[in-house]
mmCIF file of C-alpha atoms in Angstrom:
data_model
loop_
_atom_site.group_PDB
_atom_site.id
_atom_site.type_symbol
_atom_site.label_atom_id
_atom_site.label_comp_id
_atom_site.label_asym_id
_atom_site.label_seq_id
_atom_site.Cartn_x
_atom_site.Cartn_y
_atom_site.Cartn_z
ATOM 1 C CA GLU A 1 -20.562 18.964 -95.512
ATOM 2 C CA LEU A 2 -18.892 21.707 -97.481
ATOM 3 C CA LYS A 3 -20.610 25.078 -97.121
ATOM 4 C CA VAL A 4 -19.867 28.301 -98.924
ATOM 5 C CA GLU A 5 -20.951 31.708 -97.700
ATOM 6 C CA GLN A 6 -20.778 34.852 -99.747
ATOM 7 C CA ASN A 7 -21.322 38.379 -98.608
ATOM 8 C CA PRO A 8 -22.808 40.690 -99.365
ATOM 9 C CA LEU A 9 -25.659 39.079 -101.290
ATOM 10 C CA PHE A 10 -26.635 42.400 -102.823
ATOM 11 C CA LEU A 11 -24.298 45.231 -103.663
ATOM 12 C CA SER A 12 -25.180 48.561 -105.185
ATOM 13 C CA MET A 13 -22.228 50.756 -105.951
ATOM 14 C CA GLN A 14 -21.452 53.880 -107.893
ATOM 15 C CA GLU A 15 -19.242 53.896 -110.907
ATOM 16 C CA GLY A 16 -15.652 54.596 -110.057
ATOM 17 C CA LYS A 17 -15.842 53.135 -106.560
ATOM 18 C CA ASN A 18 -14.000 50.124 -105.158
ATOM 19 C CA TYR A 19 -15.512 47.216 -103.288
ATOM 20 C CA THR A 20 -14.796 43.670 -102.154
ATOM 21 C CA ILE A 21 -16.948 40.547 -102.182
ATOM 22 C CA TYR A 22 -16.089 37.893 -99.612
ATOM 23 C CA CYS A 23 -16.339 34.129 -99.873
ATOM 24 C CA ASN A 24 -15.878 31.857 -96.854
ATOM 25 C CA TYR A 25 -15.943 28.073 -97.022
ATOM 26 C CA SER A 26 -16.258 25.561 -94.251
ATOM 27 C CA THR A 27 -13.896 22.660 -94.886
ATOM 28 C CA THR A 28 -10.816 21.683 -96.837
ATOM 29 C CA SER A 29 -10.875 22.738 -100.439
ATOM 30 C CA ASP A 30 -8.100 22.928 -102.973
ATOM 31 C CA ARG A 31 -9.917 24.736 -105.734
ATOM 32 C CA LEU A 32 -11.746 28.028 -105.554
ATOM 33 C CA TYR A 33 -13.663 29.455 -108.488
ATOM 34 C CA TRP A 34 -15.301 32.739 -109.319
ATOM 35 C CA TYR A 35 -18.051 32.860 -111.927
ATOM 36 C CA ARG A 36 -20.081 35.656 -113.432
ATOM 37 C CA GLN A 37 -23.710 35.274 -114.478
ATOM 38 C CA ASP A 38 -25.675 37.808 -116.503
ATOM 39 C CA PRO A 39 -29.491 37.705 -116.344
ATOM 40 C CA GLY A 40 -30.859 34.779 -118.316
ATOM 41 C CA LYS A 41 -27.381 33.538 -119.160
ATOM 42 C CA SER A 42 -25.163 30.711 -118.047
ATOM 43 C CA LEU A 43 -22.042 30.857 -115.882
ATOM 44 C CA GLU A 44 -18.893 32.449 -117.219
ATOM 45 C CA SER A 45 -15.624 31.444 -115.577
ATOM 46 C CA LEU A 46 -13.619 34.367 -114.217
ATOM 47 C CA PHE A 47 -10.895 32.883 -112.035
ATOM 48 C CA VAL A 48 -9.601 29.536 -110.802
ATOM 49 C CA LEU A 49 -7.466 29.732 -107.652
ATOM 50 C CA LEU A 50 -5.517 26.640 -106.738
ATOM 51 C CA SER A 51 -3.061 27.528 -103.992
ATOM 52 C CA ASN A 52 -2.719 29.547 -100.837
ATOM 53 C CA GLY A 53 -1.817 33.126 -101.600
ATOM 54 C CA ALA A 54 -2.911 32.871 -105.217
ATOM 55 C CA VAL A 55 -3.867 36.198 -106.740
ATOM 56 C CA LYS A 56 -5.304 36.663 -110.207
ATOM 57 C CA GLN A 57 -6.346 39.825 -111.979
ATOM 58 C CA GLU A 58 -8.385 40.501 -115.069
ATOM 59 C CA GLY A 59 -9.230 44.073 -115.875
ATOM 60 C CA ARG A 60 -10.984 45.679 -112.913
ATOM 61 C CA LEU A 61 -11.392 42.393 -111.044
ATOM 62 C CA MET A 62 -8.841 40.789 -108.743
ATOM 63 C CA ALA A 63 -9.325 37.541 -106.850
ATOM 64 C CA SER A 64 -7.252 36.170 -104.005
ATOM 65 C CA LEU A 65 -7.223 33.034 -101.901
ATOM 66 C CA ASP A 66 -6.213 32.393 -98.272
ATOM 67 C CA THR A 67 -6.617 28.671 -97.665
ATOM 68 C CA LYS A 68 -5.677 28.938 -93.996
ATOM 69 C CA ALA A 69 -8.499 31.368 -93.339
ATOM 70 C CA ARG A 70 -10.708 29.542 -95.882
ATOM 71 C CA LEU A 71 -11.411 32.888 -97.473
ATOM 72 C CA SER A 72 -11.398 34.257 -100.980
ATOM 73 C CA THR A 73 -12.038 37.837 -102.015
ATOM 74 C CA LEU A 74 -13.097 39.374 -105.287
ATOM 75 C CA HIS A 75 -12.018 42.994 -105.417
ATOM 76 C CA ILE A 76 -13.590 45.434 -107.822
ATOM 77 C CA THR A 77 -11.587 48.494 -108.751
ATOM 78 C CA ALA A 78 -13.176 51.631 -110.221
ATOM 79 C CA ALA A 79 -16.438 49.895 -111.053
ATOM 80 C CA VAL A 80 -18.138 50.427 -114.394
ATOM 81 C CA HIS A 81 -21.720 49.652 -115.412
ATOM 82 C CA ASP A 82 -20.625 46.656 -117.504
ATOM 83 C CA LEU A 83 -19.631 44.846 -114.320
ATOM 84 C CA SER A 84 -23.278 44.649 -113.213
ATOM 85 C CA ALA A 85 -24.030 40.927 -112.873
ATOM 86 C CA THR A 86 -24.291 38.196 -110.259
ATOM 87 C CA TYR A 87 -20.982 36.796 -109.043
ATOM 88 C CA PHE A 88 -20.665 33.324 -107.581
ATOM 89 C CA CYS A 89 -17.826 31.695 -105.770
ATOM 90 C CA ALA A 90 -17.587 27.927 -105.719
ATOM 91 C CA VAL A 91 -15.260 25.385 -104.177
ATOM 92 C CA SER A 92 -14.343 21.799 -104.791
ATOM 93 C CA TYR A 93 -12.042 19.262 -103.222
ATOM 94 C CA SER A 94 -10.177 17.010 -105.614
ATOM 95 C CA GLY A 95 -9.551 14.442 -102.894
ATOM 96 C CA ALA A 96 -13.243 13.658 -102.711
ATOM 97 C CA GLY A 97 -13.039 11.783 -106.012
ATOM 98 C CA SER A 98 -15.680 13.944 -107.570
ATOM 99 C CA TYR A 99 -14.963 17.457 -108.738
ATOM 100 C CA GLN A 100 -18.435 18.692 -107.992
ATOM 101 C CA LEU A 101 -18.730 22.363 -107.181
ATOM 102 C CA THR A 102 -20.395 23.755 -104.082
ATOM 103 C CA PHE A 103 -21.618 27.284 -104.746
ATOM 104 C CA GLY A 104 -22.262 30.311 -102.635
ATOM 105 C CA LYS A 105 -25.620 32.042 -102.987
ATOM 106 C CA GLY A 106 -24.151 34.711 -105.246
ATOM 107 C CA THR A 107 -23.647 38.453 -104.980
ATOM 108 C CA LYS A 108 -25.870 40.564 -107.185
ATOM 109 C CA LEU A 109 -23.857 43.618 -108.167
ATOM 110 C CA SER A 110 -25.478 46.733 -109.555
ATOM 111 C CA VAL A 111 -23.174 49.517 -110.688
ATOM 112 C CA ILE A 112 -24.967 52.841 -110.836
ATOM 113 C CA PRO A 113 -23.787 55.588 -113.183
ATOM 114 C CA GLY B 1 -18.522 21.938 -131.154
ATOM 115 C CA ALA B 2 -16.938 24.888 -129.430
ATOM 116 C CA GLY B 3 -18.719 24.584 -126.136
ATOM 117 C CA VAL B 4 -21.217 22.639 -124.075
ATOM 118 C CA SER B 5 -24.630 22.530 -125.696
ATOM 119 C CA GLN B 6 -27.970 21.741 -124.101
ATOM 120 C CA SER B 7 -31.420 21.129 -125.427
ATOM 121 C CA PRO B 8 -34.115 22.194 -125.282
ATOM 122 C CA SER B 9 -33.384 25.718 -124.124
ATOM 123 C CA ASN B 10 -36.859 25.984 -122.639
ATOM 124 C CA LYS B 11 -39.317 23.308 -121.611
ATOM 125 C CA VAL B 12 -42.811 23.815 -120.278
ATOM 126 C CA THR B 13 -44.597 20.743 -119.007
ATOM 127 C CA GLU B 14 -47.579 19.775 -116.932
ATOM 128 C CA LYS B 15 -47.274 18.392 -113.453
ATOM 129 C CA GLY B 16 -46.962 14.624 -113.530
ATOM 130 C CA LYS B 17 -45.365 14.402 -116.988
ATOM 131 C CA ASP B 18 -41.877 13.048 -117.621
ATOM 132 C CA VAL B 19 -39.186 15.221 -119.212
ATOM 133 C CA GLU B 20 -35.789 14.560 -120.753
ATOM 134 C CA LEU B 21 -33.030 17.137 -120.887
ATOM 135 C CA ARG B 22 -29.986 16.665 -123.077
ATOM 136 C CA CYS B 23 -26.376 17.741 -122.684
ATOM 137 C CA ASP B 24 -23.612 17.509 -125.268
ATOM 138 C CA PRO B 25 -20.231 18.179 -123.586
ATOM 139 C CA ILE B 26 -17.114 19.621 -125.114
ATOM 140 C CA SER B 27 -15.464 17.036 -127.346
ATOM 141 C CA GLY B 28 -12.823 15.098 -125.448
ATOM 142 C CA HIS B 29 -14.028 16.075 -122.004
ATOM 143 C CA THR B 30 -14.324 12.968 -119.876
ATOM 144 C CA ALA B 31 -16.211 14.473 -116.956
ATOM 145 C CA LEU B 32 -19.786 15.709 -117.139
ATOM 146 C CA TYR B 33 -21.822 17.377 -114.406
ATOM 147 C CA TRP B 34 -25.455 18.338 -113.951
ATOM 148 C CA TYR B 35 -26.440 21.235 -111.688
ATOM 149 C CA ARG B 36 -29.754 22.866 -110.926
ATOM 150 C CA GLN B 37 -30.334 26.562 -110.321
ATOM 151 C CA SER B 38 -33.539 27.619 -108.603
ATOM 152 C CA LEU B 39 -34.627 30.716 -106.744
ATOM 153 C CA GLY B 40 -35.064 28.943 -103.466
ATOM 154 C CA GLN B 41 -32.049 26.639 -103.443
ATOM 155 C CA GLY B 42 -29.458 28.464 -105.521
ATOM 156 C CA LEU B 43 -26.994 26.377 -107.518
ATOM 157 C CA GLU B 44 -26.960 22.705 -106.533
ATOM 158 C CA PHE B 45 -24.943 19.754 -107.754
ATOM 159 C CA LEU B 46 -27.019 16.853 -109.058
ATOM 160 C CA ILE B 47 -24.826 14.176 -110.639
ATOM 161 C CA TYR B 48 -21.307 13.621 -111.972
ATOM 162 C CA PHE B 49 -20.022 11.244 -114.650
ATOM 163 C CA GLN B 50 -16.355 10.458 -115.158
ATOM 164 C CA GLY B 51 -15.392 8.151 -117.991
ATOM 165 C CA ASN B 52 -16.613 4.615 -117.407
ATOM 166 C CA SER B 53 -16.724 4.944 -113.622
ATOM 167 C CA ALA B 54 -19.955 4.666 -111.676
ATOM 168 C CA PRO B 55 -21.604 8.094 -111.531
ATOM 169 C CA ASP B 56 -21.739 10.138 -108.340
ATOM 170 C CA LYS B 57 -25.488 10.501 -107.806
ATOM 171 C CA SER B 58 -25.245 12.033 -104.352
ATOM 172 C CA GLY B 59 -26.946 15.277 -105.366
ATOM 173 C CA LEU B 60 -30.081 13.855 -106.944
ATOM 174 C CA PRO B 61 -33.003 15.154 -104.870
ATOM 175 C CA SER B 62 -35.328 12.170 -105.298
ATOM 176 C CA ASP B 63 -35.701 8.867 -107.121
ATOM 177 C CA ARG B 64 -37.739 10.680 -109.762
ATOM 178 C CA PHE B 65 -34.456 12.018 -111.079
ATOM 179 C CA SER B 66 -32.099 9.876 -113.122
ATOM 180 C CA ALA B 67 -29.366 10.445 -115.662
ATOM 181 C CA GLU B 68 -27.345 8.448 -118.094
ATOM 182 C CA ARG B 69 -24.384 9.080 -120.283
ATOM 183 C CA THR B 70 -24.115 7.045 -123.442
ATOM 184 C CA GLY B 71 -20.799 6.302 -125.091
ATOM 185 C CA GLY B 72 -18.992 8.603 -122.705
ATOM 186 C CA SER B 73 -20.379 11.671 -124.447
ATOM 187 C CA VAL B 74 -23.987 12.860 -124.554
ATOM 188 C CA SER B 75 -25.950 12.798 -121.312
ATOM 189 C CA THR B 76 -29.678 12.786 -120.655
ATOM 190 C CA LEU B 77 -31.260 13.906 -117.388
ATOM 191 C CA THR B 78 -34.728 12.449 -116.896
ATOM 192 C CA ILE B 79 -37.274 13.723 -114.418
ATOM 193 C CA GLN B 80 -40.298 11.489 -113.935
ATOM 194 C CA ARG B 81 -43.670 12.640 -112.677
ATOM 195 C CA THR B 82 -42.559 16.258 -112.587
ATOM 196 C CA GLN B 83 -43.593 18.473 -109.686
ATOM 197 C CA GLN B 84 -43.814 22.249 -109.523
ATOM 198 C CA GLU B 85 -40.747 22.378 -107.270
ATOM 199 C CA ASP B 86 -38.743 20.865 -110.134
ATOM 200 C CA SER B 87 -39.047 24.179 -111.983
ATOM 201 C CA ALA B 88 -35.519 25.489 -112.346
ATOM 202 C CA VAL B 89 -32.694 26.014 -114.801
ATOM 203 C CA TYR B 90 -30.741 22.805 -115.328
ATOM 204 C CA LEU B 91 -27.112 23.419 -116.172
ATOM 205 C CA CYS B 92 -24.646 20.966 -117.598
ATOM 206 C CA ALA B 93 -20.869 21.327 -117.403
ATOM 207 C CA SER B 94 -17.879 19.360 -118.594
ATOM 208 C CA SER B 95 -14.204 19.222 -117.748
ATOM 209 C CA SER B 96 -11.038 17.680 -119.118
ATOM 210 C CA ARG B 97 -9.074 14.942 -117.372
ATOM 211 C CA ARG B 98 -5.965 16.033 -119.257
ATOM 212 C CA GLU B 99 -6.211 19.375 -117.482
ATOM 213 C CA GLY B 100 -6.825 17.775 -114.119
ATOM 214 C CA HIS B 101 -10.491 18.829 -114.218
ATOM 215 C CA ARG B 102 -9.256 22.214 -113.183
ATOM 216 C CA GLU B 103 -12.057 24.102 -114.871
ATOM 217 C CA GLN B 104 -15.690 23.313 -115.587
ATOM 218 C CA PHE B 105 -17.300 24.806 -118.666
ATOM 219 C CA PHE B 106 -21.011 25.395 -118.447
ATOM 220 C CA GLY B 107 -23.679 25.080 -121.096
ATOM 221 C CA PRO B 108 -26.468 27.613 -121.623
ATOM 222 C CA GLY B 109 -28.935 25.636 -119.524
ATOM 223 C CA THR B 110 -32.470 24.334 -119.944
ATOM 224 C CA ARG B 111 -35.186 26.343 -118.253
ATOM 225 C CA LEU B 112 -37.846 23.922 -117.024
ATOM 226 C CA THR B 113 -41.268 25.191 -116.026
ATOM 227 C CA VAL B 114 -43.727 22.767 -114.470
ATOM 228 C CA LEU B 115 -47.294 24.038 -114.514
#
C-alpha cells in the first residue's frame, strides 16, 4: 500500500523567512505532485516531478525529487502572505494501470506579516 | 469548457436519502477520477475511469457508492442511503491520454452535508 507522509502538518512563518516542507512516500512511484489549496477552493497544480533529481521552480517555490530516498521537498524562499494556503504532495505509479493519486495529509502554511 | 465542472456546488441532504453528484471533465480527456476530501480522512481516491475500460473501483468505501460514466464524458457519482460520515467535499479530476496522464486537473468540488 502506497503511503505518503508530509511534515510539518502546520507551519507558521514570518514574511521573508525560508522554510522547507518534506514529503516521504513508501513504495515505488514515478510521479510526484505538489498542489496548493486555498480555503474553500479546489486543488491547484503547482509542480509535477517525473524523474530522480528533478527540480522545478516557480516564483518563491522550488520543488525537488529524490526517488532513491523516496523524498520530495517544497522549499519556500522569502515567504510572503500570499503563500498562505494548504500544500499537498501526492504520488502515483503509472505501472499500476491506474493513475490514481495518493495524497499526504497536507501542510497548512500561515505566513505572518 | 475550459476546465472540469461539477454540480451541484453544495448539497444538503437528510440521512438515508440518495444523492447524485455530476462531473463534466475537460473535453478530450479520457481519464476521469473521483476523490473525497474530509476532515478525518484527508484526500482519498474513490474511482477511476479510463476510456471504455472497466473502472477501477478500489477506493469506493462501501456498496452504497457507485459511479458511471456515460459516453466517455460526463460522470455521475451516486451515494445511496447517505450517512453522516459521507459528509465531505467530492472532487472530480480528469487527465489526457495524449499527455500520458501526466497531470490531473481538478474541478471545484461538491460539498455534501448529510444531516
